[in-house]
PDB file of C-alpha atoms in Angstrom:
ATOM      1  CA  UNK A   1     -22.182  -6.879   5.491  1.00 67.00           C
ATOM      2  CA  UNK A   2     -19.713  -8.761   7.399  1.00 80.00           C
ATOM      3  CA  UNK A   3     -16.260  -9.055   6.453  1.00 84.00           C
ATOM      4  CA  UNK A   4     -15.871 -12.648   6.028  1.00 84.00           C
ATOM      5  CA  UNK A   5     -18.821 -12.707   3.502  1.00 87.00           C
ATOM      6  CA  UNK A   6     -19.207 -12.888  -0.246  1.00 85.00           C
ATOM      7  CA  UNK A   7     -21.426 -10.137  -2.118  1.00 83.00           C
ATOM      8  CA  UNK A   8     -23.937 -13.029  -2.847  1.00 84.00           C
ATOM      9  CA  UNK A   9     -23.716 -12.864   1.865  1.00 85.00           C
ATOM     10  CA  UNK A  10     -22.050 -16.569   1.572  1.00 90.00           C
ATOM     11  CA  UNK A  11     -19.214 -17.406   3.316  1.00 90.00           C
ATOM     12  CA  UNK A  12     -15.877 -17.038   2.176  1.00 90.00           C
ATOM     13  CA  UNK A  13     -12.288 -17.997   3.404  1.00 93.00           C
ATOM     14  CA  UNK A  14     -10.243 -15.494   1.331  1.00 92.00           C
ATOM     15  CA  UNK A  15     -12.269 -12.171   2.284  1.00 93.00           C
ATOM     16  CA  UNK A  16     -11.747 -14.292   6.222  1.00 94.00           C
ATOM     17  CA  UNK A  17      -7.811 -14.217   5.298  1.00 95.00           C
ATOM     18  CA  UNK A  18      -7.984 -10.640   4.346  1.00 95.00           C
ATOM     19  CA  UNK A  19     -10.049  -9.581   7.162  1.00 95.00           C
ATOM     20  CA  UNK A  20      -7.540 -10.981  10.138  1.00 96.00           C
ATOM     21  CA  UNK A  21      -4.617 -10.037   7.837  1.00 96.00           C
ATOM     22  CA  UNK A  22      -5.329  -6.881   8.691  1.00 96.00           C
ATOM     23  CA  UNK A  23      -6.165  -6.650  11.714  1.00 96.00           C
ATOM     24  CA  UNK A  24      -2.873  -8.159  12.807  1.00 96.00           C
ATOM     25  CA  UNK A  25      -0.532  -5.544  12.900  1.00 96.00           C
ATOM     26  CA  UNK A  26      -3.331  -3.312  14.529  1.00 95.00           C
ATOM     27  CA  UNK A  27      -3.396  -5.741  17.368  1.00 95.00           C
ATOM     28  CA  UNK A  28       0.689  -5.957  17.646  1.00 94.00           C
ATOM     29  CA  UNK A  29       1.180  -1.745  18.086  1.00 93.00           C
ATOM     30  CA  UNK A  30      -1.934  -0.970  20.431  1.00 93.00           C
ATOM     31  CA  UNK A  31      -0.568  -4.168  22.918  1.00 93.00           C
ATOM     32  CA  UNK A  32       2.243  -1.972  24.146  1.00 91.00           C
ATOM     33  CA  UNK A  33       0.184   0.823  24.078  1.00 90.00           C
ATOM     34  CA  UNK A  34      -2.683  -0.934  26.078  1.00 89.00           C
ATOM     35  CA  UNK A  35      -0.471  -3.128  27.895  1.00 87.00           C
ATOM     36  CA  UNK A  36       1.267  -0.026  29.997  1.00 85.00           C
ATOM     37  CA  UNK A  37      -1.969   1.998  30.145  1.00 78.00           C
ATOM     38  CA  UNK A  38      -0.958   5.045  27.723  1.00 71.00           C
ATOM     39  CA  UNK A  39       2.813   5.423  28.143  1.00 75.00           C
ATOM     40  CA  UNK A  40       4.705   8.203  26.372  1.00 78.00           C
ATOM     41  CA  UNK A  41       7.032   5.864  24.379  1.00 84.00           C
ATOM     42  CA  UNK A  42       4.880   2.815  23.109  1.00 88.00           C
ATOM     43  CA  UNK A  43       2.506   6.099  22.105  1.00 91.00           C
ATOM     44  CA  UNK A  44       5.386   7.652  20.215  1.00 92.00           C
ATOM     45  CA  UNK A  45       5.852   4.163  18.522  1.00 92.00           C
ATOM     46  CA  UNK A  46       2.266   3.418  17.731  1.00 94.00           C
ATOM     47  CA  UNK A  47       1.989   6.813  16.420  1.00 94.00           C
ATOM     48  CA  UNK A  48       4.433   6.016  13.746  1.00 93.00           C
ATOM     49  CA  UNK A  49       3.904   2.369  13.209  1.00 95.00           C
ATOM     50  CA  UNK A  50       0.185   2.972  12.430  1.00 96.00           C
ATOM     51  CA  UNK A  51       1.115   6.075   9.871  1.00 95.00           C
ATOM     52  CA  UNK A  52       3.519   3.227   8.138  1.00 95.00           C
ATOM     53  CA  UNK A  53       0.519   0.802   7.811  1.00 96.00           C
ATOM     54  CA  UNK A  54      -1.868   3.528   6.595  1.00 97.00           C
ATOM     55  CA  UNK A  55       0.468   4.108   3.719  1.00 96.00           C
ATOM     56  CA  UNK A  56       1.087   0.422   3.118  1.00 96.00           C
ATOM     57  CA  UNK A  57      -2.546  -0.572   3.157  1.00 97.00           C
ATOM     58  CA  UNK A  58      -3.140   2.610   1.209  1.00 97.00           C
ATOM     59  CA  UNK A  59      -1.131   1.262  -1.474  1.00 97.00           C
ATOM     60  CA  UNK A  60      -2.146  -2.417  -1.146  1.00 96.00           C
ATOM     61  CA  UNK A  61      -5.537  -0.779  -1.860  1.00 96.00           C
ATOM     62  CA  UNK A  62      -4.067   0.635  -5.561  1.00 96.00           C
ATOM     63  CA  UNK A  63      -2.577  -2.305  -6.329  1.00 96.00           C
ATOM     64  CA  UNK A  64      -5.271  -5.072  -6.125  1.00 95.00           C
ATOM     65  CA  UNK A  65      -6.347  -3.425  -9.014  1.00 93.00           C
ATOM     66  CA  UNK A  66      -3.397  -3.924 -11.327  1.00 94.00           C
ATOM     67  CA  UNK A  67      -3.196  -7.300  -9.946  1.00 93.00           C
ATOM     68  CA  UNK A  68      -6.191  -8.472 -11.101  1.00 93.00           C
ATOM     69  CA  UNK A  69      -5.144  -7.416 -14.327  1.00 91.00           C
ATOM     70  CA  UNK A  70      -1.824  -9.585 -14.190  1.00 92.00           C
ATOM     71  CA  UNK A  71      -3.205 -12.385 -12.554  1.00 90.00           C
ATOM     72  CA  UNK A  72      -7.068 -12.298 -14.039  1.00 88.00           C
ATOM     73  CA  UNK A  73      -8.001 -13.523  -9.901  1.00 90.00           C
ATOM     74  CA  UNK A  74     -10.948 -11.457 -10.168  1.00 87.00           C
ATOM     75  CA  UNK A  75     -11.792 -12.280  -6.535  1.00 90.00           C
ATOM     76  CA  UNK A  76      -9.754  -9.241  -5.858  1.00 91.00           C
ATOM     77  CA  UNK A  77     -12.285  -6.997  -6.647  1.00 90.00           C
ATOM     78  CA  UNK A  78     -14.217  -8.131  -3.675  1.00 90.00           C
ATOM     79  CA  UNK A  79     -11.500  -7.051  -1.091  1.00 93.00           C
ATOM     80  CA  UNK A  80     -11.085  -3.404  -2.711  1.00 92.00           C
ATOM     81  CA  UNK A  81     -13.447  -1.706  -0.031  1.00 92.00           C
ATOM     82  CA  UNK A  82     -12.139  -3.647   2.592  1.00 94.00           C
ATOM     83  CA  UNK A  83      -9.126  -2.866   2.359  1.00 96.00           C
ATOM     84  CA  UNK A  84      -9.743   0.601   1.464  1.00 95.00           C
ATOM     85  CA  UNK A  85     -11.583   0.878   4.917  1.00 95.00           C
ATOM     86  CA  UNK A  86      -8.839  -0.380   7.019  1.00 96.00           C
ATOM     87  CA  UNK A  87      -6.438   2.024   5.631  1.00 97.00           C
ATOM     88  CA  UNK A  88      -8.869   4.609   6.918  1.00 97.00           C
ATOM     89  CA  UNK A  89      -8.954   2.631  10.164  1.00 96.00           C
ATOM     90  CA  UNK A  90      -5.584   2.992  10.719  1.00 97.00           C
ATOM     91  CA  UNK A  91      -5.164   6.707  10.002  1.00 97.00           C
ATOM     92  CA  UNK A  92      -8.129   6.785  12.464  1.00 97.00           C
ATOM     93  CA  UNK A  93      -5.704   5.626  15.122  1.00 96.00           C
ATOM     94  CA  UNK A  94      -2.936   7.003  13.848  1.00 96.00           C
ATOM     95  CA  UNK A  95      -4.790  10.529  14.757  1.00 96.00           C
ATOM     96  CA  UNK A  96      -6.142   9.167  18.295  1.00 95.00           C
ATOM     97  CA  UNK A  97      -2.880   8.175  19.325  1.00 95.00           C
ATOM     98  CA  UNK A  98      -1.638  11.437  18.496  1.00 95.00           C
ATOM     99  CA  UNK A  99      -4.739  13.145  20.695  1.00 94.00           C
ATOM    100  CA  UNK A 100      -3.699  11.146  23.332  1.00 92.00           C
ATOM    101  CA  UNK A 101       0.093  12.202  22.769  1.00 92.00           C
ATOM    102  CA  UNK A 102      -1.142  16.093  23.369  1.00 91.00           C
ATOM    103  CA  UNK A 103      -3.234  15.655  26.263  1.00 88.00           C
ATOM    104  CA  UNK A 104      -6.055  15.757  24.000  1.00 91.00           C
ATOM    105  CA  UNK A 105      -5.635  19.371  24.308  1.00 92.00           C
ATOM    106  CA  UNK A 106      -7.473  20.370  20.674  1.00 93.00           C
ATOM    107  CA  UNK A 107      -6.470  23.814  20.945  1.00 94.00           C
ATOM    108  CA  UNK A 108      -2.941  23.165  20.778  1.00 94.00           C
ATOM    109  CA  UNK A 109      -3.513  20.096  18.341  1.00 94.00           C
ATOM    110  CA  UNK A 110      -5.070  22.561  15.956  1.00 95.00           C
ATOM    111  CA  UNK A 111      -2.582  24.798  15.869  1.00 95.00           C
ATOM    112  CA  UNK A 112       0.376  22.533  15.605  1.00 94.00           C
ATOM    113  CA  UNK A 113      -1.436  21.462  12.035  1.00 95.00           C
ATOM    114  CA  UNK A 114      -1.564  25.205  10.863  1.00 94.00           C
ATOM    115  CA  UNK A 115       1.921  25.544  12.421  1.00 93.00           C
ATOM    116  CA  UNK A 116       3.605  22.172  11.153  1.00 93.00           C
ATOM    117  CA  UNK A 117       3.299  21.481   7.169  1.00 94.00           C
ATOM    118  CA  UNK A 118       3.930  18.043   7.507  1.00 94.00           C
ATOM    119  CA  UNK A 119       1.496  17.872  10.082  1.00 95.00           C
ATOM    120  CA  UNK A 120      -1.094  20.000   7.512  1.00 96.00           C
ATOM    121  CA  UNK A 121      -0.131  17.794   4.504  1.00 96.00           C
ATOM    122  CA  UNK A 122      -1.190  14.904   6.858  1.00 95.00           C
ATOM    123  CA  UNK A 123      -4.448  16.003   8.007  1.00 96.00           C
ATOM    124  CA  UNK A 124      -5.299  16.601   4.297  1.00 96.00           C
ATOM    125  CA  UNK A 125      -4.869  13.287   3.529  1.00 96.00           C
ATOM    126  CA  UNK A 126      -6.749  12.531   6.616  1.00 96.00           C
ATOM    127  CA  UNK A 127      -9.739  14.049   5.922  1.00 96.00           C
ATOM    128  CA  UNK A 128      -9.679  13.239   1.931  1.00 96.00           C
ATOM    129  CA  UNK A 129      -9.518   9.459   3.412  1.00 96.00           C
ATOM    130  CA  UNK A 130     -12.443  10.164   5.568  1.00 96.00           C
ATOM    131  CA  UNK A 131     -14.725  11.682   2.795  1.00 96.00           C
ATOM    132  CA  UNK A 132     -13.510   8.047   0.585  1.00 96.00           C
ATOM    133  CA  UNK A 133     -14.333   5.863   3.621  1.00 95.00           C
ATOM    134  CA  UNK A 134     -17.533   7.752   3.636  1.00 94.00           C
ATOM    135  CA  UNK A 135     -18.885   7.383   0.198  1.00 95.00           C
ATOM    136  CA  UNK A 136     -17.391   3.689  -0.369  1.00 92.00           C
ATOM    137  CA  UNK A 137     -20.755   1.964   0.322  1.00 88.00           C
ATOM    138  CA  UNK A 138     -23.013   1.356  -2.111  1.00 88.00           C
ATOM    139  CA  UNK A 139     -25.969   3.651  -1.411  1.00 91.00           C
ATOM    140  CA  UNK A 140     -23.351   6.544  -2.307  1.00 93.00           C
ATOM    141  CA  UNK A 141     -22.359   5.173  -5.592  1.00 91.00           C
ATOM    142  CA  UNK A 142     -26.029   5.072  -6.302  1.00 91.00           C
ATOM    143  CA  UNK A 143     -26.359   8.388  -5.310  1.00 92.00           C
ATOM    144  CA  UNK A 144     -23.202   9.877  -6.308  1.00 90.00           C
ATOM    145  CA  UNK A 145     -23.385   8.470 -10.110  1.00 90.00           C
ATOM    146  CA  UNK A 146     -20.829   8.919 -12.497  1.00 88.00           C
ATOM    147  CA  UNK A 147     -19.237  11.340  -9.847  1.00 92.00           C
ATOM    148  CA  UNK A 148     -18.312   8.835  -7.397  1.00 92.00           C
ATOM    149  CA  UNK A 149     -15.544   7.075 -10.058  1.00 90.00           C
ATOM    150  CA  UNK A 150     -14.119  10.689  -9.993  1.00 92.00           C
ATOM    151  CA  UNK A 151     -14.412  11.603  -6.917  1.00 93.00           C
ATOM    152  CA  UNK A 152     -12.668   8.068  -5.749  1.00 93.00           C
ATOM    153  CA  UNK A 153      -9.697   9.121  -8.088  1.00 93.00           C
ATOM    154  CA  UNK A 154      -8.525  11.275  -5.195  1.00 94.00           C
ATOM    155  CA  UNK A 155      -6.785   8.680  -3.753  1.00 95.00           C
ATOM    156  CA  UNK A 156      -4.091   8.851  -5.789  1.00 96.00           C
ATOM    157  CA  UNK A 157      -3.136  12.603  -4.225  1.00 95.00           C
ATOM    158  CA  UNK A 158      -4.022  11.422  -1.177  1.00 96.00           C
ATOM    159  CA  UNK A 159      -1.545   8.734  -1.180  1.00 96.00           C
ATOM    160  CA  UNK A 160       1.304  11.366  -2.238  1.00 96.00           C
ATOM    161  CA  UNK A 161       0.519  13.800   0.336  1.00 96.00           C
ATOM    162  CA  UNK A 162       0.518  10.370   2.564  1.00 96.00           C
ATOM    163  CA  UNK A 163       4.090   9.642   1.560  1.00 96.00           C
ATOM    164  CA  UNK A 164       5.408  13.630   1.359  1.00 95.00           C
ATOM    165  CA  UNK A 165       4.141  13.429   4.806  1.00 95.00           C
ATOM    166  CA  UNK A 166       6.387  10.249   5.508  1.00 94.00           C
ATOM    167  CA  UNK A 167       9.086  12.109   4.540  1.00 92.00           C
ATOM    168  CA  UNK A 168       8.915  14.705   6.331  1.00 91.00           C
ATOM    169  CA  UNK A 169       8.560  13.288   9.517  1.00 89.00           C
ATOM    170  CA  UNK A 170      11.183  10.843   8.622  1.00 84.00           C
ATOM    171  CA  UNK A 171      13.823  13.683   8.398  1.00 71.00           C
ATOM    172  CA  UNK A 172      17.322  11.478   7.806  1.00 73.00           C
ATOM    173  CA  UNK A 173      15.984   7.731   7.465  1.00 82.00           C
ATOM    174  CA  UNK A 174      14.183   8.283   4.512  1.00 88.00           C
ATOM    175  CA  UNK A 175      14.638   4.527   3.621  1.00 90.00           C
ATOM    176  CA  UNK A 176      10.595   3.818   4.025  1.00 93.00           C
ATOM    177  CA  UNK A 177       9.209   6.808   2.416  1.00 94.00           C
ATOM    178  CA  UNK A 178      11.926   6.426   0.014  1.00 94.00           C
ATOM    179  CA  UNK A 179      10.694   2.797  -0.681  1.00 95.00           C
ATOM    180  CA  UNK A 180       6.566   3.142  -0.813  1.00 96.00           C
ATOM    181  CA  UNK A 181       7.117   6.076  -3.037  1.00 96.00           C
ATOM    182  CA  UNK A 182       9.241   3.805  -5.308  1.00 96.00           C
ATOM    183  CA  UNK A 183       6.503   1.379  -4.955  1.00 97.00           C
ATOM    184  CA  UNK A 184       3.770   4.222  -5.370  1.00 97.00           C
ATOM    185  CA  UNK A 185       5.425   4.910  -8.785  1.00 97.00           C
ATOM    186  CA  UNK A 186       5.433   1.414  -9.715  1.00 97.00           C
ATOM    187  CA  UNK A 187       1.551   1.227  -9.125  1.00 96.00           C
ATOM    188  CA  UNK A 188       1.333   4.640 -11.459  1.00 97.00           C
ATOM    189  CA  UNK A 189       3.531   2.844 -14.362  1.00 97.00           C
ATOM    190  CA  UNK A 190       1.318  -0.338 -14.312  1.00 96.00           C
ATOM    191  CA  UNK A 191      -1.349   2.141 -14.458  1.00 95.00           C
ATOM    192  CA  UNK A 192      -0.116   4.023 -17.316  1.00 96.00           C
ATOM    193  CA  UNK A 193       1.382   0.752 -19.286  1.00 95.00           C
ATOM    194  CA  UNK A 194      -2.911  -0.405 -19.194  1.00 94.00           C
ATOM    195  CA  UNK A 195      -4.080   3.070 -19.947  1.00 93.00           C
ATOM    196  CA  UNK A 196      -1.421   2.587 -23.437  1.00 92.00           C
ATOM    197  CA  UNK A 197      -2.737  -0.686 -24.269  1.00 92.00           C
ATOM    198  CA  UNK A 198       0.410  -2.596 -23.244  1.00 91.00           C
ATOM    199  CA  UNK A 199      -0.432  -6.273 -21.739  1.00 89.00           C
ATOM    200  CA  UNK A 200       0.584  -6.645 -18.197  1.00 89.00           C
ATOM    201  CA  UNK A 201       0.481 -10.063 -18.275  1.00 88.00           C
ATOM    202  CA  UNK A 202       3.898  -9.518 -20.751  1.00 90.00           C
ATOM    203  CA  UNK A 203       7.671 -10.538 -19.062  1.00 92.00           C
ATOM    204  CA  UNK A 204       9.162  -7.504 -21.467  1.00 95.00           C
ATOM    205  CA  UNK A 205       5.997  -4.963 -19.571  1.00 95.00           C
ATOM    206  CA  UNK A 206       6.871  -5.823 -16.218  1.00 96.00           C
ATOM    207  CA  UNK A 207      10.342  -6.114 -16.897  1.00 96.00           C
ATOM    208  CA  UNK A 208      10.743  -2.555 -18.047  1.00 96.00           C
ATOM    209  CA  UNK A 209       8.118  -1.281 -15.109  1.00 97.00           C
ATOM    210  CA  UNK A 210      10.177  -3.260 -12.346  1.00 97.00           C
ATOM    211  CA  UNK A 211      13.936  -1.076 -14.075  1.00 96.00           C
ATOM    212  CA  UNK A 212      12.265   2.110 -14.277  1.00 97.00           C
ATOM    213  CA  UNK A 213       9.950   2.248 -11.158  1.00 97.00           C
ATOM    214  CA  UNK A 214      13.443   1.057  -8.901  1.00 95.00           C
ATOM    215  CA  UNK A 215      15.856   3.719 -11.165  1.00 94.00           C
ATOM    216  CA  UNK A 216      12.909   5.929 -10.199  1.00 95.00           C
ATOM    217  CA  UNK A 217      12.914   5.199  -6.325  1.00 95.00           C
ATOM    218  CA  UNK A 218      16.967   5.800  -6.412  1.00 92.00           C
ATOM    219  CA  UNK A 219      16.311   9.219  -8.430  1.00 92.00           C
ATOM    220  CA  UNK A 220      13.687   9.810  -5.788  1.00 92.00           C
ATOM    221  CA  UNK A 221      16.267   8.950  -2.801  1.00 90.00           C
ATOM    222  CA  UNK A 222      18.890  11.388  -4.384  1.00 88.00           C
ATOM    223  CA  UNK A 223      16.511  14.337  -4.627  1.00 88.00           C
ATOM    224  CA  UNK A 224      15.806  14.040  -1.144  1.00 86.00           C
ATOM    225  CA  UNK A 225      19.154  13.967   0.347  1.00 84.00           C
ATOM    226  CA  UNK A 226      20.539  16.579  -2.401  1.00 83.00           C
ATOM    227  CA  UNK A 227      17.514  18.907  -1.460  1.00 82.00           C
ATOM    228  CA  UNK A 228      16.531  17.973   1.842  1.00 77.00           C
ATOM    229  CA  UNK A 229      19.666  17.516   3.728  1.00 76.00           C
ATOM    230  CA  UNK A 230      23.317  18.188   4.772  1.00 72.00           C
ATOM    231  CA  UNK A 231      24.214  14.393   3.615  1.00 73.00           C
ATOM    232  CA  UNK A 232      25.727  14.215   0.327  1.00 75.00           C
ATOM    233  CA  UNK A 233      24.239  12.792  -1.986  1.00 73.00           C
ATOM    234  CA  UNK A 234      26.953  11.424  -4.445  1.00 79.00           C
ATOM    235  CA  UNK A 235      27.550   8.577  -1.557  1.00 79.00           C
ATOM    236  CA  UNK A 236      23.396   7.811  -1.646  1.00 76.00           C
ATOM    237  CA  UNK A 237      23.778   7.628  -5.183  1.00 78.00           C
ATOM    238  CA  UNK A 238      26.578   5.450  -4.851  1.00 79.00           C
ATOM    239  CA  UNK A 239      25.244   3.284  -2.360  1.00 78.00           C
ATOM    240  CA  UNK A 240      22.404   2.622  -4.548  1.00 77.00           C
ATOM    241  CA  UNK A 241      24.587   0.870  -7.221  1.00 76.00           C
ATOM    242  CA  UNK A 242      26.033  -1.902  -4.567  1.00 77.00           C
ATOM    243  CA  UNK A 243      24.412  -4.967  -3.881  1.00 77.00           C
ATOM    244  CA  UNK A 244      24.383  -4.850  -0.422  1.00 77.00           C
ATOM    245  CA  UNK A 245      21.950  -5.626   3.086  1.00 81.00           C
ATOM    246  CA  UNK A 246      19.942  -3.964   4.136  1.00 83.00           C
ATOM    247  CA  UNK A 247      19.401  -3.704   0.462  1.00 86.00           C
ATOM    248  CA  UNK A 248      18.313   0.146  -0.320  1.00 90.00           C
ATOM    249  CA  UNK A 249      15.025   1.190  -1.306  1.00 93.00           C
ATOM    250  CA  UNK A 250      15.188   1.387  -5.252  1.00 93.00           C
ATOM    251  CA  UNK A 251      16.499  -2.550  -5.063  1.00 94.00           C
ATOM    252  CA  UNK A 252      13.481  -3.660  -3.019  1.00 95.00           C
ATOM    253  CA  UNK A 253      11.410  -2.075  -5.630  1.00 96.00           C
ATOM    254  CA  UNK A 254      13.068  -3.342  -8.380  1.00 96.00           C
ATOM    255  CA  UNK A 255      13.088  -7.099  -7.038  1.00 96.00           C
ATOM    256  CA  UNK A 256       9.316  -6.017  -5.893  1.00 95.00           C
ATOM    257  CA  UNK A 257       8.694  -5.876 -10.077  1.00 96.00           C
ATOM    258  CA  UNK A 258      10.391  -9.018 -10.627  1.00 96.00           C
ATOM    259  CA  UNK A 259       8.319 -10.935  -8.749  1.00 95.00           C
ATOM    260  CA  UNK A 260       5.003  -9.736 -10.911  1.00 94.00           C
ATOM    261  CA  UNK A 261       7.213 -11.383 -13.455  1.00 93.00           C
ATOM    262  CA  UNK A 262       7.274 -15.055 -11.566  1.00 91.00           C
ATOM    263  CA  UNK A 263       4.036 -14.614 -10.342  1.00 90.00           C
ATOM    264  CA  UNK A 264       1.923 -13.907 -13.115  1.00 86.00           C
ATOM    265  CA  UNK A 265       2.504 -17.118 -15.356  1.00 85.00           C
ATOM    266  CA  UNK A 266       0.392 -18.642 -11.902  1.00 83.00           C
ATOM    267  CA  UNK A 267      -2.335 -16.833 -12.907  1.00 76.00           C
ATOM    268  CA  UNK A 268      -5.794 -17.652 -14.489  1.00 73.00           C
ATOM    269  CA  UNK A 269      -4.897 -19.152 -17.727  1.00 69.00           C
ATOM    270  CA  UNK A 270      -1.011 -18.624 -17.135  1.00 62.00           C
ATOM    271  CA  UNK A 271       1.145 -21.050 -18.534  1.00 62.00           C
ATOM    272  CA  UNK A 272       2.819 -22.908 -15.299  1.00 61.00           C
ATOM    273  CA  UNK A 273      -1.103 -22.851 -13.900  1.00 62.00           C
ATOM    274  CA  UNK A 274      -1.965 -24.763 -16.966  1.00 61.00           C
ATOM    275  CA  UNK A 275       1.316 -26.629 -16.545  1.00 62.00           C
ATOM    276  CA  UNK A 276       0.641 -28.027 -13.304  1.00 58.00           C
ATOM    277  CA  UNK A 277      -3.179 -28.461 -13.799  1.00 59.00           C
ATOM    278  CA  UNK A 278      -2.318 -31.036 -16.961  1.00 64.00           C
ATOM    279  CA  UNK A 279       0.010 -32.929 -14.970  1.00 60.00           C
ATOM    280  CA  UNK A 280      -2.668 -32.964 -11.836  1.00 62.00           C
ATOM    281  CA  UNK A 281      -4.869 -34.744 -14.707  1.00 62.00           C
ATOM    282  CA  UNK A 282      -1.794 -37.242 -15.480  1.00 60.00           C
ATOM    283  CA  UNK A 283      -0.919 -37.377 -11.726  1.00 62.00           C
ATOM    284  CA  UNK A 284      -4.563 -38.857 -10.893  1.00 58.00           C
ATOM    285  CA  UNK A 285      -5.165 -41.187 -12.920  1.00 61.00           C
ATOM    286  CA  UNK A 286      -1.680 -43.334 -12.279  1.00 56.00           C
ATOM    287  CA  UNK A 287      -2.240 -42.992  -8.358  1.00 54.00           C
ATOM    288  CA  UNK A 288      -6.066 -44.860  -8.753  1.00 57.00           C
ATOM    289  CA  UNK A 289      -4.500 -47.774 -10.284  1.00 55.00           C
TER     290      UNK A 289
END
């Protein structure tokens, strides 16, 4: 099936949206790369630029579903694989481009994943994303059964070992890893707050998910520095507590929460939807006469 099309095979704008959405920032990192035929540097760059977009795609993926919950658009459902599949896609380049950076010399590629553990922690991931991308069509949920629900439940470890594997080929500048673990967390505690029977679509729910997912990122941040590191950590601790720009990780994720707050009332059946479809039906009628 095409990516522009419906499950009924109609076409349809929003899967269209999705669809070129992400296959921008594919196109912007391989144009350097293609551009100057293969050079070391825009290589090195890609390398890591399509890593970050696995992981963010990777959790776009998670959240649709939490989402739908909030916002009752139940249109996400249809983008699930989709999206799903171009995090694989990326990873897929993310691996190529680091062939290419080796010579495509697999003997030495192979043993710099036994050799590295960030580079073993990321070829895990790789290959659970691979066996996910493989069984995500519908002939294998047929044939998998009730198995395939738990065997698609790996990609919760795979999206840790994604972001452990951020880190450690971050080294200082955490700040990203720092911030889609925060966000990874987050995902987890709307999770958790559905699996308890607590309404998402509640300002005290995602209130309290928004404070402890970003007091989570900044407890995240500290552990990292404290264990990881020659920095001290008091000063990321501190740091954490201004209000300042670049605003730090465990702020982004915070504000990140707030926003579920604004945007769910804009939901199906949400109280400023309602709002502004009553005074559409006031609107109308005054502009005909």
């Amino acid at each position: 099936m095409y990516p522009w099309l419906d499950p009924s095979g109609r076409f349809s704008l929003f899967k269209l949206t999705v669809f070129v959405a992400l296959l921008i920032p594919g196109i912007v990192l391989l144009w350097p790369v293609i551009e100057q035929g293969g050079a070391t540097i825009p290589v090195k760059e890609a390398i890591l630029e399509s890593g970050e977009w696995t992981i963010r795609i990777l959790l776009v993926s998670l959240f649709l579903t939490p989402l739908r919950r909030i916002t009752r658009f139940s249109k996400l459902v249809q983008i699930r694989r989709q999206v799903g599949l171009a995090a694989f896609s990326y990873v897929v380049i993310h691996v190529v481009l680091y062939a290419i950076s080796q010579n495509l010399d697999l003997g030495r590629i192979a043993s710099e994943i036994v050799l590295r553990i960030y580079l073993t922690i990321g070829f895990v991931a790789v290959v659970g994303l691979a066996v996910l991308a493989a069984t995500s069509t519908k002939a294998a949920m047929r044939k998998l059964g009730a198995k395939w629900t738990k065997l698609h439940k790996l990609v919760h470890p795979i999206a840790v070992l994604g972001v452990v594997h951020f880190f450690l080929q971050s080294k200082i500048d955490v700040s990203e890893a720092t911030l889609m673990a925060g966000l990874y967390v987050a995902l987890m505690l709307y999770r958790f707050a559905h699996w308890r029977g607590w309404a998402l679509r509640s300002v005290l729910t995602l209130f309290v998910v928004a404070l402890i997912a970003g007091l989570a990122t900044a407890g995240i941040e500290y552990a990292w520095y404290a264990l990881a590191t020659g920095i001290p950590a008091d000063r990321v601790a501190v740091a954490n507590l201004e209000w300042m720009w670049p605003l730090r990780p465990a702020w982004n994720v915070f504000l990140a929460g707030l926003a579920m707050i604004v945007i769910y009332p804009f939901g199906r059946d949400g109280v400023a939807r309602v709002a502004l479809a009553n005074l559409g039906s006031m609107v109308r009628p005054s502009l005909r006469t």
